[in-house]
Coordinates of C-alpha atoms in Angstrom, one line a residue:
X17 CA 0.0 0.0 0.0
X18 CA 3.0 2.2 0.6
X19 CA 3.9 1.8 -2.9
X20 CA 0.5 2.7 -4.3
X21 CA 0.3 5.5 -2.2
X22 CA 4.0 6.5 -2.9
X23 CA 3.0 6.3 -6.6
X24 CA -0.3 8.7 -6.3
X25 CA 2.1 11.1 -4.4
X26 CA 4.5 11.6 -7.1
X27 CA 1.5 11.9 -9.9
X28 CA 0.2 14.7 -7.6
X29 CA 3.3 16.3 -8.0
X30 CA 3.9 16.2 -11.6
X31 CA -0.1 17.3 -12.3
X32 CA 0.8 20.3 -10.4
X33 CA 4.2 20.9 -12.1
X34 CA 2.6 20.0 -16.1
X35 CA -0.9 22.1 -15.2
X36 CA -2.4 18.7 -15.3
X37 CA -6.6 17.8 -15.6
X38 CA -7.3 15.9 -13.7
X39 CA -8.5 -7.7 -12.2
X40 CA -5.1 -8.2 -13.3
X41 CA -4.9 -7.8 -16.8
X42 CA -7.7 -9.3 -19.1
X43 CA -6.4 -12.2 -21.3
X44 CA -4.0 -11.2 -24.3
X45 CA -5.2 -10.7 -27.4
X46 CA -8.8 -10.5 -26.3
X47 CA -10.7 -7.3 -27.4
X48 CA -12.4 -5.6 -23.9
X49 CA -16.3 -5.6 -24.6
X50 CA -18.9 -4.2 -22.6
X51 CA -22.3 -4.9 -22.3
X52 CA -24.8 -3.3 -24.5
X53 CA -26.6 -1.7 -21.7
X54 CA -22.8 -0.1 -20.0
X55 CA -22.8 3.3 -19.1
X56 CA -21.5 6.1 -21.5
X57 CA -17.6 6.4 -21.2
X58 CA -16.4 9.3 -19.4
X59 CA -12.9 10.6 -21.1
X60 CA -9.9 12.7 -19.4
X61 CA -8.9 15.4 -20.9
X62 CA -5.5 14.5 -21.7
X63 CA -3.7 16.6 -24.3
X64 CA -2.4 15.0 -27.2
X65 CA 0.9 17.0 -26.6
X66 CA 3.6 15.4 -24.9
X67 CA 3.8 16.5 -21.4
X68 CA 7.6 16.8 -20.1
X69 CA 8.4 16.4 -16.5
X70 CA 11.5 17.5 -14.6
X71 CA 11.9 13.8 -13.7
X72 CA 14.0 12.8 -10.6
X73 CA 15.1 10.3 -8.3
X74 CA 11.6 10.5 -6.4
X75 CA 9.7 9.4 -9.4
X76 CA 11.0 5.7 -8.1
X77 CA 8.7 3.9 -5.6
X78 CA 11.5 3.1 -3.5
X79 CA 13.5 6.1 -2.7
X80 CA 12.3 9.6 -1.1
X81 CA 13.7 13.3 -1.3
X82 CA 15.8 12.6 2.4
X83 CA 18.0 9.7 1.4
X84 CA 21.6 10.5 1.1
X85 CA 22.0 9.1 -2.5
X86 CA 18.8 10.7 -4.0
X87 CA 21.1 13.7 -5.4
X88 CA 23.2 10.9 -7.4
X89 CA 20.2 8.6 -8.5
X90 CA 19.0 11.6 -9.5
X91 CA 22.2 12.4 -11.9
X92 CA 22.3 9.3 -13.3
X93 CA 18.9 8.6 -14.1
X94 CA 18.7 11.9 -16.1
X95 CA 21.6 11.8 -17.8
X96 CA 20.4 7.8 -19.0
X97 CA 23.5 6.4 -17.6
X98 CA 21.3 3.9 -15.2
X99 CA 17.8 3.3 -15.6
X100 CA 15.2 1.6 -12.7
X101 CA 14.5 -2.0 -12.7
X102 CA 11.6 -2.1 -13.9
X103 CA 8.0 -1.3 -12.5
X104 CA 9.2 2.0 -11.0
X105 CA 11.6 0.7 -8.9
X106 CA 15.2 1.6 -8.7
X107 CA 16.7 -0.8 -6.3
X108 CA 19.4 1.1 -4.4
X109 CA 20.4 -1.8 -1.9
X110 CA 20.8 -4.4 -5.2
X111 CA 24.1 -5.8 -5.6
X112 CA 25.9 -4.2 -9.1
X113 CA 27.1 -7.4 -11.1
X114 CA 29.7 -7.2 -13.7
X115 CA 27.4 -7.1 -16.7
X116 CA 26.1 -4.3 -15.5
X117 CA 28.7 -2.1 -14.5
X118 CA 30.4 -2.6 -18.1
X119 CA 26.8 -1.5 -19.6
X120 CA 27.0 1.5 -17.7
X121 CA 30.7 2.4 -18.8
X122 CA 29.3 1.4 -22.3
X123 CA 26.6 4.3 -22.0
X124 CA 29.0 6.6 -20.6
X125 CA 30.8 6.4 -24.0
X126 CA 27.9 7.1 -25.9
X127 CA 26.8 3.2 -26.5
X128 CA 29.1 2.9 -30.0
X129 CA 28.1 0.9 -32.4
X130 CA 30.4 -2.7 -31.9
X131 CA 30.4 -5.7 -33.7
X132 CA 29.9 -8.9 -30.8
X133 CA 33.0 -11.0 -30.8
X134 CA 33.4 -13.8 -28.3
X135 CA 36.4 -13.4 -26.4
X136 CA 35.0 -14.6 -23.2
X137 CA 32.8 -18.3 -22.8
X138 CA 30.7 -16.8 -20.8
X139 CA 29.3 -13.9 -22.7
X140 CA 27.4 -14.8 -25.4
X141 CA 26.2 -12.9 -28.2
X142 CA 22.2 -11.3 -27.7
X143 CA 22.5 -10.6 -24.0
X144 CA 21.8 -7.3 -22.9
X145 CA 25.6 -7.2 -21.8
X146 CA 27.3 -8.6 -24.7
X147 CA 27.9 -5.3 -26.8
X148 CA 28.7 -3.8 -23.4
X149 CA 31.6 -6.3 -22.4
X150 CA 32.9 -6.9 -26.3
X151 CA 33.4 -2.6 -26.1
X152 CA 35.3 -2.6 -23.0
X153 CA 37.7 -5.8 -23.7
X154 CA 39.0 -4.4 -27.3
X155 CA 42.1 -3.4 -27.0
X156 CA 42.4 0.3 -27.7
X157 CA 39.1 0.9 -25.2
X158 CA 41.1 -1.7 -22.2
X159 CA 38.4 -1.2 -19.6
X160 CA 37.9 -5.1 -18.6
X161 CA 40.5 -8.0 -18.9
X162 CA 38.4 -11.0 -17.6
X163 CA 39.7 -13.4 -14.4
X164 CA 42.9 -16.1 -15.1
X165 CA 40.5 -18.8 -16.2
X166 CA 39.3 -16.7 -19.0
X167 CA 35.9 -16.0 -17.7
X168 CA 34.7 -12.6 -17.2
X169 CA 32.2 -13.6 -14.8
X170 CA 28.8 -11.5 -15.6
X171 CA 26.8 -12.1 -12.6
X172 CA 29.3 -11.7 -10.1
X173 CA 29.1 -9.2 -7.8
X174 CA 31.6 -6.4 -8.5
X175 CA 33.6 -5.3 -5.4
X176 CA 34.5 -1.5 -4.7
X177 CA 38.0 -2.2 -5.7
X178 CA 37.0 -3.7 -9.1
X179 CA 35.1 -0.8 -9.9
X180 CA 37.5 1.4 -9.4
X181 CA 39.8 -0.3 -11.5
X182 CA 37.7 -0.3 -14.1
X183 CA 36.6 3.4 -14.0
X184 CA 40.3 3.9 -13.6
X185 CA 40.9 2.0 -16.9
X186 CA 37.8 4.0 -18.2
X187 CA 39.6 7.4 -17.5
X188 CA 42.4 6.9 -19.0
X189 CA 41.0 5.5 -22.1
X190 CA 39.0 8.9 -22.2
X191 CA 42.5 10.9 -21.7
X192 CA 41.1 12.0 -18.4
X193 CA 44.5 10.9 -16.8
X194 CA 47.6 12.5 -18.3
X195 CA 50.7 10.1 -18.0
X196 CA 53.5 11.8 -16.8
X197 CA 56.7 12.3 -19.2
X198 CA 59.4 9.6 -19.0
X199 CA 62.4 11.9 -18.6
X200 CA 65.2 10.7 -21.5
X201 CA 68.8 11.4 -21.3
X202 CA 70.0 13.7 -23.3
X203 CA 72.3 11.9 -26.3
X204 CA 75.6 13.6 -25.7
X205 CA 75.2 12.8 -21.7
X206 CA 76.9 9.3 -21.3
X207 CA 77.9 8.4 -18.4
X208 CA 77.5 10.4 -14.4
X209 CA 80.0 12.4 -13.7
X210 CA 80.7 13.3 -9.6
X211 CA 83.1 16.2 -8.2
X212 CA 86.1 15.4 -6.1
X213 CA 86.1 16.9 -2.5
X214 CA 88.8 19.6 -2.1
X215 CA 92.0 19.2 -0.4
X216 CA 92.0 20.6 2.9
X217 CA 88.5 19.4 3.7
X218 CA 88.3 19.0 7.7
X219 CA 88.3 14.9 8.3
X220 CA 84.8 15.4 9.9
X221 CA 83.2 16.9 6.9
X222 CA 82.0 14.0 4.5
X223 CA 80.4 13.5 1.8
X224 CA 76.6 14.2 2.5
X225 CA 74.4 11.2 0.8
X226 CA 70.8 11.6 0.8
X227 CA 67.6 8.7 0.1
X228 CA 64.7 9.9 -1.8
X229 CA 61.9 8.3 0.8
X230 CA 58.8 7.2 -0.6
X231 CA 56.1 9.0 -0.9
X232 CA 53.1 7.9 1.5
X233 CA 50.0 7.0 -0.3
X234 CA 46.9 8.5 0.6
X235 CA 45.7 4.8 1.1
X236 CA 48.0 4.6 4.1
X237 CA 45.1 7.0 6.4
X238 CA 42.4 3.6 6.3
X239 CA 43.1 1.3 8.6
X240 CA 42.1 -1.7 5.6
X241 CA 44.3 -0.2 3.2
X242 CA 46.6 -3.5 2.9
X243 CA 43.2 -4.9 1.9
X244 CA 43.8 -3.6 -1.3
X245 CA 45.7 -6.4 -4.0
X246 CA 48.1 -5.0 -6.0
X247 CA 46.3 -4.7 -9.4
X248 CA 43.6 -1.7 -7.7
X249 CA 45.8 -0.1 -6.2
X250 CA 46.7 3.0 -7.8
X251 CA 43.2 2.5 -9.3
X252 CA 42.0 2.6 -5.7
X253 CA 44.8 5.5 -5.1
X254 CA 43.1 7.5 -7.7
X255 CA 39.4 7.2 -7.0
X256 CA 40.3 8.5 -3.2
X257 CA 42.5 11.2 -4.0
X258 CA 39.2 12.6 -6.8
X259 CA 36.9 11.6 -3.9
X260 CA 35.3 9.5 -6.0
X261 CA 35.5 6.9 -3.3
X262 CA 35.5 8.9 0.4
X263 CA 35.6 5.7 2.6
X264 CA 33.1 2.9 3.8
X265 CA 32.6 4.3 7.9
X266 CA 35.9 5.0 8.3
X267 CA 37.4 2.2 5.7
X268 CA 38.0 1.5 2.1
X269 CA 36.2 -1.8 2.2
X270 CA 38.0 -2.8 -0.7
X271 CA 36.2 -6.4 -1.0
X272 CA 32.7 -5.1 -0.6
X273 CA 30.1 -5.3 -2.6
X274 CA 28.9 -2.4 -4.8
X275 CA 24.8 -1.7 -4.5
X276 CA 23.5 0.2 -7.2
X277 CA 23.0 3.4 -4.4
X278 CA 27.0 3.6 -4.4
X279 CA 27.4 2.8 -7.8
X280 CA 25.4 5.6 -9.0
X281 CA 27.6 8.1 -6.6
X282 CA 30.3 6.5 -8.0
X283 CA 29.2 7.6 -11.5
X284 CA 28.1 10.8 -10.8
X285 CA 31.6 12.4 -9.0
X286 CA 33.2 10.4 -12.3
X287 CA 31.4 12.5 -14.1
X288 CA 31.0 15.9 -12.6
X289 CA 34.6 16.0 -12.1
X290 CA 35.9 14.5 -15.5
X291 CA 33.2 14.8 -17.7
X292 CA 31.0 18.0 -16.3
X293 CA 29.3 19.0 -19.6
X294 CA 29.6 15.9 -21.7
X295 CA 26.3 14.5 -20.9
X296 CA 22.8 15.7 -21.3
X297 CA 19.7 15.1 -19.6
X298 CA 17.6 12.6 -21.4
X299 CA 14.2 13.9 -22.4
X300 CA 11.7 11.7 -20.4
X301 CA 7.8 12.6 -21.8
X302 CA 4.7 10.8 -22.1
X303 CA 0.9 11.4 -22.7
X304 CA -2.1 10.1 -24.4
X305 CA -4.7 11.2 -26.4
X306 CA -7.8 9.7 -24.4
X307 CA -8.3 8.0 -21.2
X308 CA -12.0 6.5 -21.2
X309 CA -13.6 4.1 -18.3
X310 CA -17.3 2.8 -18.0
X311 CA -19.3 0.6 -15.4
X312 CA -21.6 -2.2 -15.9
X313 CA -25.0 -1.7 -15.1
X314 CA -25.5 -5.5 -14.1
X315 CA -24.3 -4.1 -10.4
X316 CA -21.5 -7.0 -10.7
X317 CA -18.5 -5.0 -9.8
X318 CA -16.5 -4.8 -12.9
X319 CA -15.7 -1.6 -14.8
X320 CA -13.5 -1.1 -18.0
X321 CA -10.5 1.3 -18.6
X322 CA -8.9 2.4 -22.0
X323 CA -6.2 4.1 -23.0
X324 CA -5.8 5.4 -26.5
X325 CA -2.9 7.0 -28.5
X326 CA -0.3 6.6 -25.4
X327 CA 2.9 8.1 -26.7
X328 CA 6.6 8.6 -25.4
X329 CA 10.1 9.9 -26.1
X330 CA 11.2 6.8 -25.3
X331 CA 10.0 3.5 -26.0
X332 CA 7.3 2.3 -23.9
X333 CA 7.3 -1.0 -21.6
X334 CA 3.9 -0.8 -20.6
X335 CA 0.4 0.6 -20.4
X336 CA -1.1 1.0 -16.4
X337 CA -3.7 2.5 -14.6
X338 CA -4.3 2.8 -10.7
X339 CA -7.9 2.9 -9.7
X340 CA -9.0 4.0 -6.6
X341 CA -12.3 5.0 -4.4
X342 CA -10.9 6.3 -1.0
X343 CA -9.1 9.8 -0.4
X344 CA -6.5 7.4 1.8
X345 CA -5.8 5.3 -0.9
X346 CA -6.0 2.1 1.2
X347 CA -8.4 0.4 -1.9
X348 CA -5.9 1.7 -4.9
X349 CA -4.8 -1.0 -7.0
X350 CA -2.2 -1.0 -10.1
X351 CA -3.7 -2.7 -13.5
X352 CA -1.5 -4.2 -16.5
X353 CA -3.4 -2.2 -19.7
X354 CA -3.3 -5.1 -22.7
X355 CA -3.3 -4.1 -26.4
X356 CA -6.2 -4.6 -28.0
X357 CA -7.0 -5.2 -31.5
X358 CA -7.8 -2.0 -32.8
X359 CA -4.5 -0.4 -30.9
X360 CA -6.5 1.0 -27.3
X361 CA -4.6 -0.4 -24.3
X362 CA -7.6 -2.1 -22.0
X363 CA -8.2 -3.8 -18.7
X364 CA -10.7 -5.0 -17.3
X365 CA -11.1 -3.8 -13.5
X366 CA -12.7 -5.4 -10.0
X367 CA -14.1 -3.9 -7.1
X368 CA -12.3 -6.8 -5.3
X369 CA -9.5 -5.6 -5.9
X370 CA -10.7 -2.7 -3.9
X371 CA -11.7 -4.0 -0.8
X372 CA -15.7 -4.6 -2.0
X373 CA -16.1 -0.6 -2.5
X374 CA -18.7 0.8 -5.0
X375 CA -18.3 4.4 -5.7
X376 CA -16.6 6.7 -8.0
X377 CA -13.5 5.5 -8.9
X378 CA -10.7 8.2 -9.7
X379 CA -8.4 6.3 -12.8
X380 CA -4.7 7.6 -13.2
X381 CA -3.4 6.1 -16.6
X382 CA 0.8 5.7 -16.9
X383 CA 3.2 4.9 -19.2
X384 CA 6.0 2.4 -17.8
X385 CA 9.1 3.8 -20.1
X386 CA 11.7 1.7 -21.1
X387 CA 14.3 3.3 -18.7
X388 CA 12.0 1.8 -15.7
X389 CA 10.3 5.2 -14.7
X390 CA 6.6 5.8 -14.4
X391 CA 5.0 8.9 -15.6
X392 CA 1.2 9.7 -15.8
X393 CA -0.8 10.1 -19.0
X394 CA -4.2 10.9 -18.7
X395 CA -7.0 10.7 -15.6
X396 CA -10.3 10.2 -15.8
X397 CA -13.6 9.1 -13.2
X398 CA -16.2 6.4 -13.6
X399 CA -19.5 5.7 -11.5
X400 CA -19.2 1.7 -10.2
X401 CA -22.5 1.0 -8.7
X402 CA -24.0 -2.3 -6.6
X403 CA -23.2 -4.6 -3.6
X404 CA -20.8 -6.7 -2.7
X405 CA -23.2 -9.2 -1.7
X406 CA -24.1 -9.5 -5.7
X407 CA -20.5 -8.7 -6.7
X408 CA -18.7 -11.4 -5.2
X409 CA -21.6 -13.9 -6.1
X410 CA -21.1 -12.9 -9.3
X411 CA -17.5 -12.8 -9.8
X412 CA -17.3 -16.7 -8.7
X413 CA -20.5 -17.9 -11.0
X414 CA -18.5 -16.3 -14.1
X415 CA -15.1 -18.0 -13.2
X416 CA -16.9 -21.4 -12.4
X417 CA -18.9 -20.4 -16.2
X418 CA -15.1 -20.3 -17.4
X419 CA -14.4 -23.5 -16.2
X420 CA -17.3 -25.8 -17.1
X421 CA -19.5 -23.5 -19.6
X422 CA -23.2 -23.0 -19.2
X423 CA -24.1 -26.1 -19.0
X424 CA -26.2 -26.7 -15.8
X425 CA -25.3 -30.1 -15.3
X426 CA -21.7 -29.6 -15.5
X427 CA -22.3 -26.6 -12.9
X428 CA -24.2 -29.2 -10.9
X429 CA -21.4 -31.5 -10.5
X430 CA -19.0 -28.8 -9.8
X431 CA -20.2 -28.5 -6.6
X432 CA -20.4 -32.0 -6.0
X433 CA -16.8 -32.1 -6.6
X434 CA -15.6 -29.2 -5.3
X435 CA -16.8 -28.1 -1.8
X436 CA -16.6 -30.5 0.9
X437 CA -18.9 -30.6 4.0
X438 CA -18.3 -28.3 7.2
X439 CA -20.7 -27.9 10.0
X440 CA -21.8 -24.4 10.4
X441 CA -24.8 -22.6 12.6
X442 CA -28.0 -23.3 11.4
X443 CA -29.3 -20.9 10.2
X444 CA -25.9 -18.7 9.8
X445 CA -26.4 -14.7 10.3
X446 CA -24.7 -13.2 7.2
X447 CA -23.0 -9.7 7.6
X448 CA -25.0 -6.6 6.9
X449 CA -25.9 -6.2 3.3
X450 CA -25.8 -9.8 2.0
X451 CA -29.0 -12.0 2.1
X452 CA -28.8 -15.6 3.5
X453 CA -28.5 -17.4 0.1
X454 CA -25.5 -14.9 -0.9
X455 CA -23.5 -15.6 2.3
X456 CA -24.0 -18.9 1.9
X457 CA -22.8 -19.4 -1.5
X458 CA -20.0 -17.3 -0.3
X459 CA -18.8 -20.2 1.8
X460 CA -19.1 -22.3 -1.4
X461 CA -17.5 -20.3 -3.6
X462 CA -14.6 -18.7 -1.2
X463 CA -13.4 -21.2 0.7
X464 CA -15.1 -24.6 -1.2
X465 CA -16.9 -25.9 2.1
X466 CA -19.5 -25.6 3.7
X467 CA -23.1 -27.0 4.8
X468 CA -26.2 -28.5 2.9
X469 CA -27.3 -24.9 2.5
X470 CA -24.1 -23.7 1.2
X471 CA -24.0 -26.7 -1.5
X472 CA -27.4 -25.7 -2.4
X473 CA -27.2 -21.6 -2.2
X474 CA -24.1 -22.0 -4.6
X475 CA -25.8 -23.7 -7.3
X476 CA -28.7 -21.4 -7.1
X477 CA -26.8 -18.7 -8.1
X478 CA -25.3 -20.9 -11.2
X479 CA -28.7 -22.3 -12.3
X480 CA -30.0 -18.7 -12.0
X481 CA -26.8 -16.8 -14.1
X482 CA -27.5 -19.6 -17.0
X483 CA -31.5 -18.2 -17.0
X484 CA -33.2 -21.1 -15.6
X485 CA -36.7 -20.8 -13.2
X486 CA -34.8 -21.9 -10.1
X487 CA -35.4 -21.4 -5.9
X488 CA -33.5 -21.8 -3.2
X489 CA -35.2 -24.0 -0.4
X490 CA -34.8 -23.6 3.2
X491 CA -36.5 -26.2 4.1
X492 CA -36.2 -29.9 6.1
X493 CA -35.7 -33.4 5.3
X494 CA -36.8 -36.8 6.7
X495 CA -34.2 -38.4 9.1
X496 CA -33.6 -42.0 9.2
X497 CA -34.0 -42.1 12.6
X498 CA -37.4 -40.7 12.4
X499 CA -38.6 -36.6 12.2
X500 CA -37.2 -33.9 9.8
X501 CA -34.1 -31.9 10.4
X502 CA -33.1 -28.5 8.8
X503 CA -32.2 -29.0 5.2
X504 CA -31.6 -27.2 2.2
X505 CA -32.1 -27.5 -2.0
X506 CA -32.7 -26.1 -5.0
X507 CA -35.9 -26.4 -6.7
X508 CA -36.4 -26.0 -11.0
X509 CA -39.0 -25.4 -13.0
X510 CA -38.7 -26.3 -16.6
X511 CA -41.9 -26.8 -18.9
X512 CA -44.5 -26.5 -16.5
X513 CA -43.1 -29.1 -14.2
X514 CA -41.1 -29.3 -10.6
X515 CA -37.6 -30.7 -10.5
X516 CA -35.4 -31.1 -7.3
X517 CA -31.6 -30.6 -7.1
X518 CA -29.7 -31.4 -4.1
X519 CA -25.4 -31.2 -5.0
X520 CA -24.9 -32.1 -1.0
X521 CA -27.4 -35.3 -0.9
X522 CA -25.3 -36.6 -3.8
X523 CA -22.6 -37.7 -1.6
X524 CA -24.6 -38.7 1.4
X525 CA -26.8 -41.1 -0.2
X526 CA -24.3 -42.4 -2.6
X527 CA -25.4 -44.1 -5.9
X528 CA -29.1 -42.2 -6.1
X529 CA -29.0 -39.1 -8.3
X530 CA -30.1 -36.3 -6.4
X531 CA -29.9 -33.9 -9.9
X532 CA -33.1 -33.3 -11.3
X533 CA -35.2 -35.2 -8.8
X534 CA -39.5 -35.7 -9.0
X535 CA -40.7 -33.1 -6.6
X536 CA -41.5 -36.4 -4.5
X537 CA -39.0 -37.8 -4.1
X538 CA -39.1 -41.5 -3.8
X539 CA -35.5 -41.4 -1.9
X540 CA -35.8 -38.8 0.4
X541 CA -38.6 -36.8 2.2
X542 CA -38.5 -33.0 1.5
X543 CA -40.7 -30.3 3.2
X544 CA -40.9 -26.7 3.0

């Protein structure tokens, strides 16, 4: 619910920034129908312009304005050097692997066009990687040189000192690092020549002899700096002294992992300090030309949304919507649009998704953009009126319809087969706003057991969706050990005459067939 309610937050924003107006999804490839007697749809005024937003790291679902790294998300994500993860999330605590880190260097360079070679086993060619890694290993770019087996390891973790190296290797690639002058001798200079002391020189004057000493790396200040192997360590020497790397509490933390939080502050001191005006944002804009929604007038629950003409500056991943009833948001629920036929994005909704509400629902369309970031599109309102009683009732019959088609028998039998018996309170009090026979199917239909009443209420409510004359019976039944007890049935009318169908007798008296019984019974003894 956070995340829904983080997600209406941000569109909130942007409507106010762009002077904005304003159950899963159905089964691909199917067309979204309404009946004839639907509502007329209500459309948002969205405008058929693209709407740009000045998009940063809030728009993810995971991070907020006060986390120390929302600055360098931020960076990153604009200039299109990492993306989110899909969905609207970013994932700052996820580990950075290899792959991806030589994808990111790849972008830095502008993503040139390469032609895939394999020089390591385990990259193969059509990965999202492989262009990535075959770029950085060629021998004038130098950025990645694989382990000693060969490999080059893709989904490993990369440690802070690997990444160093390899924006190290990056850097000077780019000419960021200037190597300093190899001072030659000059060709008529041959050999060292020394002076001899004077004569006369006091015998406690000598020669003075001096050692150039070392000069201290700026490594040497964290206490885990012999952590560092040999191959990162002026890589390691570098990143510190550009403050690309400032310390882990206290430490260099060499062999840690890299989440994609650091990673992206990584990137963005790279790049302010090497590469401050090489980058530009990446234009992030999306609209629509018509967000429509409409209610059934059956009262079953079920509304439809649609989405027409979504467009993007980048390519688009999906089509969404969030519905919602309630000003807290505690109903709103995220749908999957699915392309339609005629080109309109369409879903079909549920008020269980929304905790049984009936209302006006408030629909926020999105576009899911390939770089992993949400933005809104369009808004519009529709009228979903009924109960839940009828609703949920409903929403069962159609998905056992689905199962067995509208044949009665076969609805018959599926509740032979598929609720068991549970002894429950004769008669059982139902919650405010849902008749007896309702609740009762309920306990068919929800949790597949229940009484002689349930067996019977849920295939009322089958017999009666398929058109038939049918009533539910609260009646009593002869005992064998003399008298009637509480009982209940189903009784059809078809051509004038009286049938009697009873799914929970079917198991208790065993070969009879208690589907489509004589009113009298010759078996059992029904009153009412």
């Amino acid at each position: 619910m956070k995340k829904i309610q983080k997600i209406m937050s941000v569109v909130l924003v942007l409507a106010m920034l762009c002077g904005m107006s304003g159950i899963q999804a159905a089964a691909a490839g199917e067309d979204a129908r309404t009946s004839e007697d639907s509502q007329a749809e209500t459309y948002a005024l969205s405008d058929e312009a693209l709407q740009t937003y000045d998009v940063d790291a809030s728009v993810f679902d995971d991070i907020q304005d006060g986390y120390w790294f929302h600055p360098y998300v931020s960076y990153v994500l604009k200039k299109g050097v990492m993306t989110g993860k899909g969905n609207n999330i970013f994932a700052p605590a996820e580990d950075v692997v290899r792959a991806q880190f030589a994808v990111i260097l790849y972008r830095l360079s502008g993503s040139q066009a390469v032609t895939y070679s394999e020089k390591f086993p385990d990259v193969p060619d059509g990965q999202f990687y492989s262009k990535a890694v075959t770029w950085a290993s060629q021998e004038s770019v130098g950025v990645i040189s694989g382990y000693e087996d060969g490999k080059f390891g893709p989904e490993n973790a990369i440690i802070r000192e690997e990444m160093a190296t390899m924006l190290y290797r990056y850097a000077k690639y780019r000419n960021f690092i200037k190597e300093e002058p190899v001072e030659e001798t000059p060709e008529d200079v041959t050999e060292e020549t020394t002076e001899e002391i004077p004569e006369g020189t006091p015998d406690d004057v000598t020669e003075e002899t001096t050692e150039e000493t070392p000069e201290e790396s700026i490594l040497q200040s964290y206490p885990d700096a012999s952590d560092v192997h040999e191959f990162a360590w002026d890589a390691m020497e570098w990143a510190v002294e550009n403050k690309i790397i400032s310390g882990d509490n206290g430490n260099l933390n060499p062999q840690g992992r890299t989440n994609r939080a650091v990673c992206a502050t990584m990137i963005t001191r790279f790049c302010q300090t090497f590469m401050p005006d090489e980058l530009k944002d990446v234009e992030m804009t999306a609209s629509c030309k018509q967000v429509a929604a409409n209610a059934d007038s059956r009262q079953t629950g079920d509304f439809w949304i649609k989405v027409t003409g979504p467009s993007a500056s980048m390519g688009i991943e999906k089509i969404q919507a969030t519905a919602y009833l309630t000003s807290d948001l505690s109903d709103a629920f995220l749908y999957d649009l699915v392309l339609q036929k005629d080109g309109t994005y369409a879903v079909q909704g549920h008020v269980w998704h929304h905790g049984w509400r009936f209302g006006t629902y408030q629909i926020q369309a999105w576009a899911l953009l390939s770089n992993g970031v949400r933005l809104p599109i369009g808004r519009t309102t529709v009228q979903v009126d009924g109960t839940p009683a009828r609703a949920r009732v409903y929403l069962s019959v159609s998905d056992i319809y689905r199962q067995v088609g509208g044949n009665l028998r076969e609805c018959y039998w599926w509740v032979v087969n598929n609720v068991t018996y549970k002894r429950l309170p004769v008669p059982l009090t139902p919650p405010s706003g849902y008749s007896r026979a309702e609740w009762y199917a309920i306990q068919a239909f929800e949790n597949r057991q229940g009484n002689c009443f349930c067996y019977a209420a849920a295939f009322y409510f089958l017999a009666q969706g398929l058109g038939y004359d049918v009533q539910f019976i609260e009646g009593q039944v002869g005992m064998a050990r003399g008298g009637y007890g509480p009982h209940g049935w189903v009784v059809i009318r078809i051509n004038g005459a009286s049938y009697i169908c009873d799914p929970e007798a079917q198991r208790e008296i065993g070969g009879h067939n208690f589907y489509m019984q004589p009113i009298n019974s010759p078996v059992l003894r029904y009153r009412w």
